[in-house]
């Protein structure tokens, strides 16, 4: 019996120490991580609108040039980052990739169909295969791609296609497909919310 | 219901956890020397994967309430270990025959990354409870299929083929796995499990 | 003379075991999942190799420190919990203070936790040896793992993308072998590598 008690005590102590360590680390780093994430979101938005900034003044430039519009719809809040000057718009996307969640920012022209920029902020796909999805060279080809009213954008393996198509990743077919689903779902969600909001605005 | 069936089939073929996601390779290579052991290990994995998937799901929902982020990985590991330990004791007590059949494989499963992988995948894909169950079961079956295929080929090869000395044993398993996983690439796009 | 004497020290034997005689990938066949997943690019292989070396050394020394208190029934779980606590803490630290590096390394975190080499070394070595030897063993196995990864990655990247570390090595008009970028290519190259390695080191496995 003594042996069992010892095992039990060990397990409890191990659990307490490890979760304590993690919670402590979490507490210690949470503020820094939140600040870094905010910086990444804001710099992604500013990059998309072609506004120059330095790490020191990013928050001032952001406050001056970008307007955050938060819309509540069905209990979920949608945040739109709107360019005060040109009416370009950005919003965050999030969804399941193959191995873990993919999050990022999608920026559109003021016509609401042409992509200005796609930026992936976090992902955990296989480096070199699906992980290519976060590389700037890969994402560069999304610039100028147009969302089709019915089907959104299309990831394809064929070398030539119309302007709603982008290349899939070699060896990363599953990630490509997942990414396509995330972008399209987010796009149509936000578009619906935005249009309802604008129509209500007109009516009142 | 069609969706559940699609997830089940998809996780066996298109998204086979061993041959498409390359998880659980170490035990697959180590235990696939003969068909008997491979079946035992495969069945044990099906059982444990399904069980831990079902158990981890409500735990995850509970964790979400408290927003503890990084801790869920640690909790999953503990749940899996506890489930396996409990299962071992339960089988030993009430089904000694079954325990003798795959008792030795149970401790090995704790460290099989398939089990943890399945629990992390259902979180990532935001499955419902029924979908999680279908997916867990399907993934277990997928791993079973993979290990039985490899073991069957290895058993035949041991009798009939003249494998070069340097490739013998584990070396040749990689070539077998390469060809099998190439074959499974053919299933890509067959079923959507997102 | 010094060299000959060194040959018989424990340090030397441990290092040789990790690097060649019991190389974690080639002979012991551990840590395959990650070896296959990330070796299609050389830079990924280097990053993964360094990460794994670091984690083996750290977790082995912790486990070696507490080896006399761990009840044998729960030791596997203990390894896993310690390893993942360690990796997650490092990840949080990087996210807070080195955000750029963290986003590059984010994808490796899961792969390192589930890498059975780390666990394998804990079970086979650290649980019954003092801290100093466990650290040597960790380094030896980490480097043994890294050198195989880099070797495989060089072959796969040059065939799959025509480049090494993103520098073009194949002639213009080279047709990329897509199969080398995906999992089956990894299996084939690893199988061939084991064959060559065993022939060269004259270390054969019994026919089973």
Coordinates of C-alpha atoms in Angstrom, one line a residue:
Chain A
X1 CA 0.0 0.0 0.0
X2 CA 2.9 2.3 0.8
X3 CA 4.1 2.0 -2.7
X4 CA 0.7 3.1 -4.1
X5 CA 0.6 6.1 -1.8
X6 CA 4.1 7.1 -2.9
X7 CA 3.0 6.9 -6.6
X8 CA 0.0 8.9 -5.9
X9 CA 1.9 11.6 -4.1
X10 CA 4.4 11.7 -6.9
X11 CA 1.8 12.1 -9.5
X12 CA 0.0 14.9 -7.6
X13 CA 3.3 16.7 -7.0
X14 CA 4.3 16.3 -10.6
X15 CA 0.9 17.6 -11.8
X16 CA 1.1 20.6 -9.4
X17 CA 4.6 21.6 -10.3
X18 CA 4.2 21.3 -14.1
X19 CA 0.8 23.1 -14.2
X20 CA 2.1 25.6 -11.8
X21 CA 5.1 26.2 -14.0
X22 CA 2.9 26.6 -17.1
X23 CA 0.4 28.9 -15.3
X24 CA 3.3 31.0 -14.0
X25 CA 4.8 31.3 -17.4
X26 CA 1.4 32.1 -18.8
X27 CA 0.9 34.9 -16.3
X28 CA 4.4 36.3 -16.8
X29 CA 4.3 36.3 -20.6
X30 CA 0.6 37.0 -21.3
X31 CA 1.0 40.8 -21.5
X32 CA 4.0 40.6 -23.7
X33 CA 2.4 38.1 -26.0
X34 CA -0.8 40.2 -26.3
X35 CA 1.3 43.3 -27.1
X36 CA 3.2 41.4 -29.8
X37 CA 0.0 40.1 -31.3
X38 CA -1.5 43.6 -31.4
X39 CA 1.7 44.8 -33.1
X40 CA 1.5 42.1 -35.7
X41 CA -2.2 42.8 -36.5
X42 CA -1.6 46.5 -36.7
X43 CA 1.5 46.2 -38.9
X44 CA -0.3 43.7 -41.2
X45 CA -3.1 46.2 -41.7
X46 CA -0.8 49.1 -42.3
X47 CA 1.3 47.1 -44.7
X48 CA -1.8 46.1 -46.6
X49 CA -2.7 49.8 -47.1
X50 CA 0.8 50.7 -48.1
X51 CA 1.2 53.1 -45.1
X52 CA 4.8 53.4 -43.9
X53 CA 5.6 53.2 -40.2
X54 CA 8.4 52.4 -37.8
X55 CA 8.2 50.0 -34.9
X56 CA 8.3 53.0 -32.6
X57 CA 5.3 54.9 -34.1
X58 CA 3.1 52.0 -35.3
X59 CA 0.4 52.7 -32.8
X60 CA 0.2 56.4 -33.5
X61 CA 0.1 55.9 -37.3
X62 CA -2.5 53.2 -36.8
X63 CA -4.8 55.3 -34.6
X64 CA -4.6 58.1 -37.2
X65 CA -5.1 56.1 -40.4
X66 CA -7.2 53.1 -39.5
X67 CA -10.7 53.0 -38.1
X68 CA -11.9 49.9 -36.2
X69 CA -15.6 49.2 -36.7
X70 CA -17.0 46.5 -34.4
X71 CA -20.4 45.0 -35.5
X72 CA -22.4 42.6 -33.3
X73 CA -24.3 40.0 -35.2
X74 CA -26.0 37.0 -33.7
X75 CA -23.9 37.4 -30.5
X76 CA -20.6 37.3 -32.4
X77 CA -18.6 40.5 -32.8
X78 CA -16.9 41.2 -36.1
X79 CA -14.1 43.7 -36.3
X80 CA -13.4 45.5 -39.5
X81 CA -10.2 47.6 -39.9
X82 CA -11.1 50.3 -42.4
X83 CA -8.6 52.6 -44.1
X84 CA -9.9 56.1 -43.3
X85 CA -8.6 57.6 -46.6
X86 CA -9.3 55.0 -49.3
X87 CA -12.0 52.8 -47.8
X88 CA -9.9 49.6 -48.1
X89 CA -11.0 47.0 -45.5
X90 CA -9.3 44.2 -43.5
X91 CA -10.5 41.6 -41.1
X92 CA -9.0 38.6 -39.3
X93 CA -9.5 35.0 -40.3
X94 CA -9.2 31.9 -38.3
X95 CA -9.8 28.2 -39.0
X96 CA -8.4 24.7 -38.8
X97 CA -5.5 23.8 -41.0
X98 CA -4.3 20.3 -41.2
X99 CA -2.3 20.2 -38.0
X100 CA -3.5 23.2 -36.1
X101 CA -5.3 26.5 -36.4
X102 CA -4.3 29.0 -39.0
X103 CA -4.9 32.7 -38.2
X104 CA -4.2 35.8 -40.2
X105 CA -5.5 39.0 -41.8
X106 CA -7.3 39.4 -45.1
X107 CA -7.2 42.8 -46.7
X108 CA -9.5 43.9 -49.6
X109 CA -9.8 46.8 -51.9
X110 CA -12.8 49.1 -51.3
X111 CA -14.7 47.2 -54.1
X112 CA -14.9 44.2 -51.5
X113 CA -13.8 41.6 -54.1
X114 CA -10.2 42.2 -54.9
X115 CA -7.5 41.0 -52.5
X116 CA -4.9 43.6 -51.4
X117 CA -3.0 41.3 -49.1
X118 CA -3.2 38.0 -47.2
X119 CA -1.0 37.7 -44.2
X120 CA -0.8 34.6 -42.0
X121 CA -0.1 35.4 -38.4
X122 CA 0.1 32.0 -36.9
X123 CA 0.0 28.4 -38.2
X124 CA 1.5 25.0 -37.4
X125 CA 1.6 23.2 -40.7
X126 CA 4.5 21.0 -41.6
X127 CA 7.5 23.2 -42.4
X128 CA 8.3 23.0 -46.0
X129 CA 5.0 21.4 -47.1
X130 CA 1.8 23.0 -45.8
X131 CA 3.9 25.6 -43.9
X132 CA 4.6 27.3 -47.2
X133 CA 1.2 28.8 -46.7
X134 CA 2.7 31.4 -44.4
X135 CA 5.6 32.4 -46.7
X136 CA 5.4 35.8 -48.2
X137 CA 6.4 34.5 -51.7
X138 CA 3.4 32.2 -51.7
X139 CA 1.0 34.7 -50.3
X140 CA 2.2 37.3 -52.8
X141 CA 0.2 35.5 -55.6
X142 CA -3.0 36.2 -53.8
X143 CA -2.6 39.9 -54.4
X144 CA -5.1 41.0 -57.0
X145 CA -7.1 37.8 -57.0
X146 CA -10.8 38.4 -57.1
X147 CA -13.5 36.7 -55.0
X148 CA -16.1 35.1 -57.2
X149 CA -19.6 36.0 -56.0
X150 CA -20.6 32.3 -56.0
X151 CA -17.5 30.3 -55.3
X152 CA -15.1 32.7 -53.7
X153 CA -11.5 31.9 -54.6
X154 CA -10.2 28.6 -55.9
X155 CA -7.0 26.8 -55.2
X156 CA -6.0 24.7 -58.2
X157 CA -3.1 22.7 -59.6
X158 CA -3.6 23.8 -63.2
X159 CA -1.0 26.2 -64.5
X160 CA -3.4 28.6 -66.2
X161 CA -6.7 29.8 -64.7
X162 CA -8.9 32.8 -64.4
X163 CA -8.3 35.6 -61.9
X164 CA -10.2 33.9 -59.1
X165 CA -7.6 31.1 -58.9
X166 CA -4.3 30.7 -57.1
X167 CA -1.7 27.9 -57.2
X168 CA -1.9 25.0 -54.7
X169 CA 1.2 24.2 -52.6
X170 CA 3.3 21.4 -54.0
X171 CA 3.0 18.5 -51.5
X172 CA 0.6 20.6 -49.4
X173 CA -2.7 19.8 -51.0
X174 CA -4.6 19.4 -47.8
X175 CA -3.3 22.6 -46.4
X176 CA -4.1 24.4 -49.6
X177 CA -7.7 23.2 -49.5
X178 CA -8.1 24.0 -45.8
X179 CA -6.7 27.5 -46.4
X180 CA -9.1 28.0 -49.3
X181 CA -12.1 27.0 -47.1
X182 CA -11.0 29.3 -44.3
X183 CA -10.6 32.3 -46.6
X184 CA -13.9 31.8 -48.4
X185 CA -15.9 31.1 -45.3
X186 CA -14.5 34.2 -43.5
X187 CA -15.0 36.3 -46.6
X188 CA -18.6 35.5 -47.0
X189 CA -19.3 35.8 -43.3
X190 CA -17.8 39.2 -43.0
X191 CA -19.3 40.4 -46.3
X192 CA -22.8 39.5 -45.2
X193 CA -22.4 41.2 -41.9
X194 CA -20.9 44.3 -43.5
X195 CA -23.7 44.6 -46.2
X196 CA -26.4 44.2 -43.6
X197 CA -24.7 46.9 -41.5
X198 CA -24.4 49.3 -44.5
X199 CA -28.1 48.7 -45.5
X200 CA -29.3 49.4 -42.0
X201 CA -27.1 52.5 -42.0
X202 CA -28.8 53.7 -45.1
X203 CA -32.2 53.1 -43.8
X204 CA -31.8 55.1 -40.6
Chain B
X1 CA -25.5 11.1 -41.1
X2 CA -23.8 11.1 -44.5
X3 CA -21.2 13.4 -43.1
X4 CA -20.4 11.0 -40.3
X5 CA -19.9 8.2 -42.7
X6 CA -17.7 10.4 -44.9
X7 CA -15.5 11.3 -41.9
X8 CA -15.2 7.7 -41.0
X9 CA -14.2 6.6 -44.5
X10 CA -12.0 9.6 -45.0
X11 CA -10.0 9.0 -41.8
X12 CA -9.3 5.4 -43.0
X13 CA -8.3 6.1 -46.6
X14 CA -7.8 9.7 -47.6
X15 CA -6.6 10.9 -44.2
X16 CA -5.1 7.7 -43.0
X17 CA -3.3 8.7 -39.8
X18 CA -0.3 6.4 -40.4
X19 CA 0.2 6.6 -44.2
X20 CA -0.9 10.1 -44.9
X21 CA -0.1 12.0 -41.7
X22 CA 2.9 9.8 -40.8
X23 CA 2.0 9.4 -37.1
X24 CA 2.7 6.4 -34.9
X25 CA 5.6 5.2 -37.0
X26 CA 7.8 3.9 -34.2
X27 CA 5.4 1.2 -32.9
X28 CA 4.3 0.5 -36.4
X29 CA 7.8 -0.4 -37.5
X30 CA 8.7 -2.1 -34.2
X31 CA 5.7 -4.4 -33.9
X32 CA 4.9 -5.3 -37.5
X33 CA 7.3 -8.2 -37.7
X34 CA 4.4 -10.7 -37.6
X35 CA 0.8 -10.6 -38.3
X36 CA -0.4 -11.9 -34.9
X37 CA 1.2 -9.1 -32.9
X38 CA 0.3 -6.5 -35.5
X39 CA -3.4 -7.5 -35.2
X40 CA -3.1 -7.3 -31.4
X41 CA -1.5 -3.9 -31.4
X42 CA -3.9 -2.6 -34.0
X43 CA -7.0 -3.7 -32.1
X44 CA -5.6 -2.2 -28.9
X45 CA -5.0 1.1 -30.7
X46 CA -8.6 1.1 -32.2
X47 CA -9.9 0.6 -28.7
X48 CA -7.8 3.2 -26.9
X49 CA -8.1 5.8 -29.6
X50 CA -11.8 5.6 -29.7
X51 CA -12.1 5.6 -26.0
X52 CA -9.8 8.6 -25.4
X53 CA -11.3 10.6 -28.2
X54 CA -14.7 10.2 -26.5
X55 CA -13.4 11.0 -23.1
X56 CA -11.3 13.9 -24.1
X57 CA -14.1 15.6 -25.9
X58 CA -16.2 16.6 -22.9
X59 CA -13.0 17.4 -21.0
X60 CA -12.0 19.8 -23.7
X61 CA -15.5 21.5 -23.6
X62 CA -15.0 21.9 -19.9
X63 CA -11.6 23.4 -20.4
X64 CA -12.9 25.9 -23.0
X65 CA -15.1 27.4 -20.3
X66 CA -12.1 28.4 -18.3
X67 CA -9.9 29.5 -21.2
X68 CA -6.7 27.9 -20.0
X69 CA -5.1 27.7 -23.5
X70 CA -1.9 25.8 -23.4
X71 CA -2.9 23.4 -20.6
X72 CA -5.1 21.3 -22.8
X73 CA -2.2 19.4 -24.2
X74 CA -1.0 18.4 -20.8
X75 CA -4.5 17.4 -19.7
X76 CA -4.9 15.2 -22.8
X77 CA -1.7 13.4 -22.1
X78 CA -2.8 12.8 -18.5
X79 CA -6.2 11.6 -19.6
X80 CA -4.7 9.1 -22.1
X81 CA -2.3 7.8 -19.5
X82 CA -5.0 7.4 -17.0
X83 CA -7.4 5.7 -19.4
X84 CA -4.7 3.2 -20.5
X85 CA -3.8 2.5 -16.9
X86 CA -7.4 2.0 -15.9
X87 CA -8.1 -0.1 -19.0
X88 CA -5.2 -2.4 -18.1
X89 CA -6.5 -2.9 -14.5
X90 CA -10.1 -3.4 -15.7
X91 CA -9.1 -6.0 -18.3
X92 CA -6.8 -7.8 -16.0
X93 CA -9.6 -8.2 -13.4
X94 CA -12.6 -9.0 -15.6
X95 CA -11.4 -10.2 -19.0
X96 CA -8.1 -12.0 -18.2
X97 CA -8.2 -13.7 -21.6
X98 CA -8.4 -10.4 -23.5
X99 CA -5.8 -9.0 -21.2
X100 CA -3.4 -11.8 -22.1
X101 CA -4.1 -11.2 -25.8
X102 CA -3.1 -7.5 -25.9
X103 CA -2.1 -6.7 -22.4
X104 CA 1.5 -6.2 -23.3
X105 CA 0.6 -3.6 -26.0
X106 CA -1.4 -1.4 -23.7
X107 CA 1.5 0.4 -21.9
X108 CA 3.1 1.0 -25.3
X109 CA 0.0 2.8 -26.5
X110 CA 0.5 5.6 -24.0
X111 CA 3.4 6.8 -26.0
X112 CA 1.9 6.2 -29.4
X113 CA 1.5 9.6 -31.0
X114 CA -1.6 8.5 -32.9
X115 CA -3.6 8.7 -29.7
X116 CA -2.5 12.2 -28.8
X117 CA -2.7 13.2 -32.5
X118 CA -6.4 12.2 -32.7
X119 CA -7.2 14.3 -29.6
X120 CA -5.5 17.3 -31.0
X121 CA -7.1 17.0 -34.4
X122 CA -10.7 17.0 -33.2
X123 CA -9.9 20.2 -31.4
X124 CA -8.4 21.8 -34.5
X125 CA -11.3 20.7 -36.7
X126 CA -14.0 21.8 -34.3
X127 CA -15.9 18.5 -34.5
X128 CA -19.1 17.8 -32.7
X129 CA -19.3 14.8 -30.4
X130 CA -20.6 12.4 -33.0
X131 CA -18.0 13.5 -35.5
X132 CA -15.3 13.1 -32.9
X133 CA -16.4 9.5 -32.2
X134 CA -16.6 8.7 -35.9
X135 CA -13.2 10.3 -36.5
X136 CA -11.5 8.6 -33.6
X137 CA -12.8 5.2 -34.5
X138 CA -11.9 5.7 -38.2
X139 CA -8.4 6.8 -37.3
X140 CA -7.9 3.7 -35.2
X141 CA -9.2 1.5 -38.0
X142 CA -6.9 3.4 -40.4
X143 CA -3.8 2.6 -38.2
X144 CA -5.0 -1.0 -37.9
X145 CA -5.2 -1.3 -41.6
X146 CA -1.7 0.2 -42.0
X147 CA 0.0 -2.0 -39.5
X148 CA -1.7 -5.2 -40.8
X149 CA -0.8 -4.4 -44.4
X150 CA 2.9 -3.9 -43.4
X151 CA 3.0 -7.0 -41.2
X152 CA 1.4 -9.1 -43.9
X153 CA 3.9 -8.0 -46.5
X154 CA 6.8 -8.4 -44.1
X155 CA 5.7 -11.9 -43.2
X156 CA 5.5 -13.0 -46.8
X157 CA 8.8 -11.3 -47.6
X158 CA 10.6 -13.1 -44.8
X159 CA 9.8 -16.4 -46.5
X160 CA 10.1 -15.6 -50.2
X161 CA 12.3 -12.6 -50.8
X162 CA 16.1 -12.3 -50.8
X163 CA 16.5 -8.9 -49.2
X164 CA 20.1 -7.3 -49.3
X165 CA 21.8 -7.6 -46.0
X166 CA 22.0 -3.9 -45.3
X167 CA 18.3 -3.4 -46.0
X168 CA 17.1 -6.4 -44.0
X169 CA 14.9 -5.8 -41.0
X170 CA 13.8 -2.2 -40.6
X171 CA 15.4 -0.8 -43.8
X172 CA 13.1 -2.7 -46.0
X173 CA 10.1 -1.6 -44.0
X174 CA 10.7 2.0 -45.1
X175 CA 10.6 0.9 -48.7
X176 CA 7.3 -1.0 -48.1
X177 CA 5.9 2.0 -46.2
X178 CA 7.0 4.3 -49.1
X179 CA 5.1 2.3 -51.6
X180 CA 2.0 1.9 -49.4
X181 CA 1.9 5.6 -48.7
X182 CA 2.3 6.4 -52.3
X183 CA -0.7 4.2 -53.0
X184 CA -2.7 6.1 -50.4
X185 CA -1.8 9.4 -52.1
X186 CA -4.2 8.1 -54.7
X187 CA -7.1 8.5 -52.3
X188 CA -6.5 12.2 -51.8
X189 CA -9.6 14.3 -52.3
X190 CA -11.9 11.4 -52.0
X191 CA -13.6 12.4 -48.8
X192 CA -13.7 15.7 -47.0
X193 CA -13.3 15.5 -43.3
X194 CA -13.1 19.2 -42.4
Chain C
X1 CA 48.4 8.3 -26.5
X2 CA 45.9 10.6 -25.3
X3 CA 43.5 9.7 -28.1
X4 CA 43.9 6.0 -27.4
X5 CA 43.2 6.4 -23.7
X6 CA 40.1 8.5 -24.6
X7 CA 38.7 5.6 -26.5
X8 CA 38.1 3.7 -23.4
X9 CA 36.4 6.5 -21.3
X10 CA 32.8 6.4 -20.7
X11 CA 32.4 9.8 -22.4
X12 CA 33.7 8.6 -25.6
X13 CA 31.6 5.5 -25.6
X14 CA 28.4 7.4 -25.0
X15 CA 29.1 9.8 -27.8
X16 CA 30.0 7.1 -30.2
X17 CA 26.8 5.3 -29.3
X18 CA 24.6 8.3 -30.1
X19 CA 26.4 9.3 -33.3
X20 CA 26.9 6.0 -35.0
X21 CA 26.7 2.7 -33.2
X22 CA 23.2 3.3 -32.0
X23 CA 22.2 6.2 -34.1
X24 CA 18.7 7.1 -33.1
X25 CA 17.3 7.1 -36.6
X26 CA 19.3 4.6 -38.5
X27 CA 19.8 1.8 -36.0
X28 CA 17.2 2.4 -33.3
X29 CA 14.6 3.7 -35.7
X30 CA 13.1 6.4 -33.4
X31 CA 11.8 9.8 -34.2
X32 CA 10.7 8.8 -37.7
X33 CA 7.5 10.8 -37.8
X34 CA 9.3 14.2 -37.6
X35 CA 12.3 13.0 -39.7
X36 CA 10.0 12.2 -42.6
X37 CA 7.8 15.3 -42.2
X38 CA 10.4 18.0 -42.2
X39 CA 13.3 16.8 -44.2
X40 CA 12.2 18.2 -47.6
X41 CA 14.1 21.4 -46.9
X42 CA 17.6 21.7 -45.4
X43 CA 16.8 24.8 -43.3
X44 CA 13.9 23.0 -41.6
X45 CA 16.1 20.0 -40.9
X46 CA 18.7 22.2 -39.2
X47 CA 16.1 24.0 -37.1
X48 CA 14.5 20.8 -36.1
X49 CA 17.8 19.2 -35.3
X50 CA 18.9 22.0 -33.0
X51 CA 15.5 22.1 -31.3
X52 CA 15.5 18.4 -30.6
X53 CA 19.1 18.4 -29.3
X54 CA 18.3 21.2 -27.0
X55 CA 15.1 19.4 -25.7
X56 CA 16.8 16.0 -25.2
X57 CA 19.7 17.6 -23.2
X58 CA 17.3 19.6 -21.0
X59 CA 14.7 16.9 -20.4
X60 CA 17.3 14.2 -19.9
X61 CA 19.1 16.2 -17.2
X62 CA 15.8 17.0 -15.4
X63 CA 14.8 13.3 -15.5
X64 CA 18.2 12.2 -14.5
X65 CA 18.0 14.6 -11.5
X66 CA 14.7 13.1 -10.3
X67 CA 15.4 9.6 -11.3
X68 CA 15.4 8.2 -7.8
X69 CA 11.9 9.5 -7.0
X70 CA 10.1 8.4 -10.1
X71 CA 7.8 5.4 -9.5
X72 CA 8.4 2.9 -12.3
X73 CA 4.6 2.5 -13.1
X74 CA 4.1 6.2 -14.1
X75 CA 7.5 6.9 -15.5
X76 CA 6.4 7.1 -19.2
X77 CA 3.8 9.7 -18.3
X78 CA 6.3 11.6 -16.2
X79 CA 8.6 11.9 -19.2
X80 CA 5.8 13.1 -21.4
X81 CA 4.6 15.7 -18.9
X82 CA 8.1 17.0 -18.2
X83 CA 9.0 17.2 -21.9
X84 CA 5.8 19.0 -22.9
X85 CA 5.9 21.4 -20.0
X86 CA 9.4 22.2 -21.0
X87 CA 8.7 22.7 -24.6
X88 CA 5.5 24.8 -24.0
X89 CA 7.3 27.0 -21.5
X90 CA 10.1 27.7 -24.0
X91 CA 7.5 28.4 -26.7
X92 CA 5.7 30.9 -24.5
X93 CA 9.0 32.6 -23.6
X94 CA 9.9 33.0 -27.3
X95 CA 6.4 34.3 -28.1
X96 CA 6.8 37.0 -25.5
X97 CA 10.3 38.1 -26.1
X98 CA 11.3 36.9 -29.6
X99 CA 8.1 37.0 -31.6
X100 CA 9.7 36.6 -35.0
X101 CA 11.6 33.5 -34.1
X102 CA 8.6 32.1 -32.3
X103 CA 6.4 32.3 -35.4
X104 CA 9.1 30.5 -37.4
X105 CA 9.5 27.8 -34.8
X106 CA 5.8 27.4 -33.9
X107 CA 5.3 24.5 -36.1
X108 CA 8.1 22.5 -34.5
X109 CA 6.7 22.5 -31.0
X110 CA 4.2 19.7 -31.6
X111 CA 6.7 17.7 -33.5
X112 CA 9.3 17.9 -30.7
X113 CA 6.9 16.9 -28.0
X114 CA 5.8 13.8 -29.9
X115 CA 9.3 12.9 -31.0
X116 CA 10.0 9.6 -29.5
X117 CA 13.8 10.1 -29.4
X118 CA 13.4 12.5 -26.5
X119 CA 11.3 9.9 -24.7
X120 CA 13.5 7.1 -25.8
X121 CA 16.6 8.6 -24.3
X122 CA 14.8 9.3 -21.1
X123 CA 13.8 5.7 -20.8
X124 CA 17.0 4.1 -22.0
X125 CA 19.6 6.4 -20.5
X126 CA 18.6 9.3 -18.2
X127 CA 16.5 7.2 -15.8
X128 CA 19.5 5.2 -14.7
X129 CA 22.5 7.4 -15.2
X130 CA 23.9 10.5 -13.5
X131 CA 23.3 14.0 -14.8
X132 CA 26.6 14.6 -16.4
X133 CA 26.5 11.5 -18.6
X134 CA 22.9 12.2 -19.5
X135 CA 23.9 15.5 -20.9
X136 CA 26.6 14.0 -23.0
X137 CA 24.2 11.3 -24.2
X138 CA 21.6 14.0 -25.0
X139 CA 24.1 15.9 -27.2
X140 CA 25.4 12.8 -28.9
X141 CA 21.9 11.6 -29.8
X142 CA 20.8 15.1 -30.8
X143 CA 23.7 15.5 -33.2
X144 CA 23.3 11.9 -34.5
X145 CA 19.7 12.8 -35.3
X146 CA 20.6 16.1 -36.8
X147 CA 23.2 14.8 -39.2
X148 CA 20.9 12.2 -40.6
X149 CA 18.2 14.8 -41.0
X150 CA 20.5 17.2 -42.9
X151 CA 21.8 14.4 -45.1
X152 CA 18.3 13.3 -46.1
X153 CA 17.2 16.9 -46.5
X154 CA 20.0 17.6 -48.9
X155 CA 19.0 14.7 -51.2
X156 CA 15.3 15.5 -51.0
X157 CA 15.5 19.3 -51.4
X158 CA 17.8 19.0 -54.4
X159 CA 15.6 16.5 -56.1
X160 CA 12.2 18.0 -55.1
X161 CA 13.0 21.7 -55.6
X162 CA 16.3 21.8 -57.4
X163 CA 17.8 23.8 -54.6
X164 CA 19.9 23.5 -51.4
X165 CA 19.2 26.1 -48.7
X166 CA 17.3 27.9 -51.5
X167 CA 20.4 28.2 -53.7
X168 CA 19.9 26.6 -57.1
X169 CA 22.0 23.5 -57.5
X170 CA 20.3 21.7 -60.4
X171 CA 20.7 22.9 -64.0
X172 CA 18.1 25.1 -65.6
X173 CA 15.2 23.1 -66.9
X174 CA 15.4 20.6 -64.1
X175 CA 12.0 18.9 -63.6
X176 CA 11.1 18.9 -59.9
X177 CA 10.3 15.5 -58.4
X178 CA 7.2 16.2 -56.5
X179 CA 7.3 12.8 -54.9
X180 CA 10.4 13.8 -53.0
X181 CA 8.6 16.7 -51.4
X182 CA 5.9 14.4 -49.9
X183 CA 6.0 11.5 -47.4
X184 CA 6.7 8.6 -49.8
X185 CA 9.9 10.3 -51.0
X186 CA 11.0 10.5 -47.4
X187 CA 10.4 6.8 -46.8
X188 CA 12.4 5.9 -49.9
X189 CA 15.4 8.1 -49.1
X190 CA 15.5 7.0 -45.5
X191 CA 15.3 3.4 -46.5
X192 CA 18.2 3.8 -48.9
X193 CA 20.2 5.8 -46.3
X194 CA 19.8 3.0 -43.8
X195 CA 21.0 0.5 -46.4
X196 CA 24.1 2.6 -47.2
X197 CA 24.8 3.4 -43.6
X198 CA 24.6 -0.3 -42.5
X199 CA 26.8 -1.5 -45.4
X200 CA 29.5 1.2 -44.6
X201 CA 29.4 0.7 -40.8
X202 CA 29.1 -3.1 -41.2
X203 CA 26.4 -3.2 -38.7
X204 CA 23.7 -5.5 -39.8
X205 CA 20.3 -6.5 -38.3
X206 CA 19.3 -10.1 -37.8
X207 CA 16.9 -11.3 -40.4
X208 CA 13.4 -11.4 -38.9

